[in-house]
């Protein structure tokens, strides 16, 4: 099983949202923008994570978990939005 499946199984009382950054993992990257490279960086991923929170109507995250490169995103997100981040969990630090 994947890490996502394992985490979901371990946290049955929580709704867990997993996402891949644009063009990474199972994500597709399509844009008509000539400045697509501005989205393919950590700041763009953090903006996308914040957009996901707003789209789902989540007042704040109970926890933010990052794996590998995601540890950088999770750490930076929690620093930029401390009032929107409960606990911070980093697995396989990458900074």
Short mmCIF file of C-alpha atoms in Angstrom, two decimals:
data_model
loop_
_atom_site.label_atom_id
_atom_site.label_comp_id
_atom_site.label_asym_id
_atom_site.label_seq_id
_atom_site.Cartn_x
_atom_site.Cartn_y
_atom_site.Cartn_z
CA UNK A 1 0.00 0.00 0.00
CA UNK A 2 1.04 3.58 -0.59
CA UNK A 3 1.86 6.03 2.16
CA UNK A 4 -1.48 7.77 1.53
CA UNK A 5 -3.36 4.53 2.15
CA UNK A 6 -1.38 3.82 5.30
CA UNK A 7 -1.98 7.29 6.71
CA UNK A 8 -5.70 7.18 5.92
CA UNK A 9 -5.95 3.82 7.67
CA UNK A 10 -4.13 5.16 10.74
CA UNK A 11 -6.31 8.27 10.96
CA UNK A 12 -9.87 6.95 10.48
CA UNK A 13 -11.46 9.80 12.44
CA UNK A 14 -10.00 12.46 10.16
CA UNK A 15 -10.59 13.58 6.61
CA UNK A 16 -7.19 13.44 4.94
CA UNK A 17 -6.47 15.42 1.78
CA UNK A 18 -3.50 14.38 -0.34
CA UNK A 19 -2.33 16.32 -3.35
CA UNK A 20 0.52 16.27 -5.82
CA UNK A 21 2.03 19.54 -6.94
CA UNK A 22 1.30 20.52 -10.53
CA UNK A 23 3.00 18.14 -12.92
CA UNK A 24 4.26 15.88 -10.10
CA UNK A 25 3.11 12.40 -9.11
CA UNK A 26 -0.36 11.73 -10.50
CA UNK A 27 -0.99 15.40 -11.22
CA UNK A 28 -1.32 16.76 -14.72
CA UNK A 29 -0.06 20.21 -15.60
CA UNK A 30 -2.09 22.11 -18.13
CA UNK A 31 -2.11 25.85 -18.51
CA UNK A 32 -2.52 28.42 -21.23
CA UNK A 33 -0.30 30.79 -19.31
CA UNK A 34 3.00 31.80 -20.86
CA UNK A 35 4.39 32.14 -17.34
CA UNK A 36 3.75 28.52 -16.27
CA UNK A 37 7.18 28.35 -14.65
CA UNK A 38 5.98 30.73 -11.94
CA UNK A 39 3.63 27.96 -10.75
CA UNK A 40 6.29 25.26 -10.64
CA UNK A 41 8.08 26.42 -7.54
CA UNK A 42 7.55 26.23 -3.79
CA UNK A 43 5.66 29.52 -3.63
CA UNK A 44 3.26 28.26 -6.31
CA UNK A 45 2.70 24.99 -4.45
CA UNK A 46 2.00 26.89 -1.21
CA UNK A 47 -0.51 29.08 -3.07
CA UNK A 48 -2.18 25.94 -4.45
CA UNK A 49 -2.37 24.42 -0.96
CA UNK A 50 -4.03 27.57 0.34
CA UNK A 51 -6.46 27.50 -2.61
CA UNK A 52 -7.34 23.88 -1.74
CA UNK A 53 -8.08 24.90 1.86
CA UNK A 54 -10.38 27.69 0.69
CA UNK A 55 -12.07 25.56 -2.00
CA UNK A 56 -13.02 22.90 0.58
CA UNK A 57 -14.19 25.54 3.08
CA UNK A 58 -11.67 24.46 5.70
CA UNK A 59 -11.31 27.12 8.41
CA UNK A 60 -7.86 25.82 9.38
CA UNK A 61 -5.88 22.60 9.07
CA UNK A 62 -5.82 20.39 12.17
CA UNK A 63 -2.48 19.16 10.95
CA UNK A 64 -0.15 19.54 7.99
CA UNK A 65 2.01 16.58 7.03
CA UNK A 66 4.87 16.71 4.55
CA UNK A 67 6.93 13.92 2.97
CA UNK A 68 10.30 14.46 1.30
CA UNK A 69 10.02 17.67 -0.78
CA UNK A 70 6.64 18.18 0.88
CA UNK A 71 8.46 18.82 4.18
CA UNK A 72 9.73 22.07 2.70
CA UNK A 73 6.22 23.01 1.56
CA UNK A 74 4.61 22.06 4.90
CA UNK A 75 7.22 23.96 6.89
CA UNK A 76 6.97 27.08 4.73
CA UNK A 77 3.15 26.94 4.65
CA UNK A 78 2.95 26.71 8.44
CA UNK A 79 5.38 29.63 8.76
CA UNK A 80 3.40 31.75 6.28
CA UNK A 81 0.00 30.78 7.73
CA UNK A 82 0.61 29.96 11.42
CA UNK A 83 -3.01 30.65 12.40
CA UNK A 84 -4.23 28.14 9.79
CA UNK A 85 -1.91 25.30 10.79
CA UNK A 86 -2.48 23.02 13.79
CA UNK A 87 0.26 20.47 14.22
CA UNK A 88 3.13 20.13 11.77
CA UNK A 89 4.49 16.66 10.92
CA UNK A 90 7.63 16.29 8.78
CA UNK A 91 8.69 12.89 7.41
CA UNK A 92 11.97 12.54 5.54
CA UNK A 93 13.19 16.10 5.92
CA UNK A 94 14.23 17.87 2.77
CA UNK A 95 15.29 21.49 3.07
#
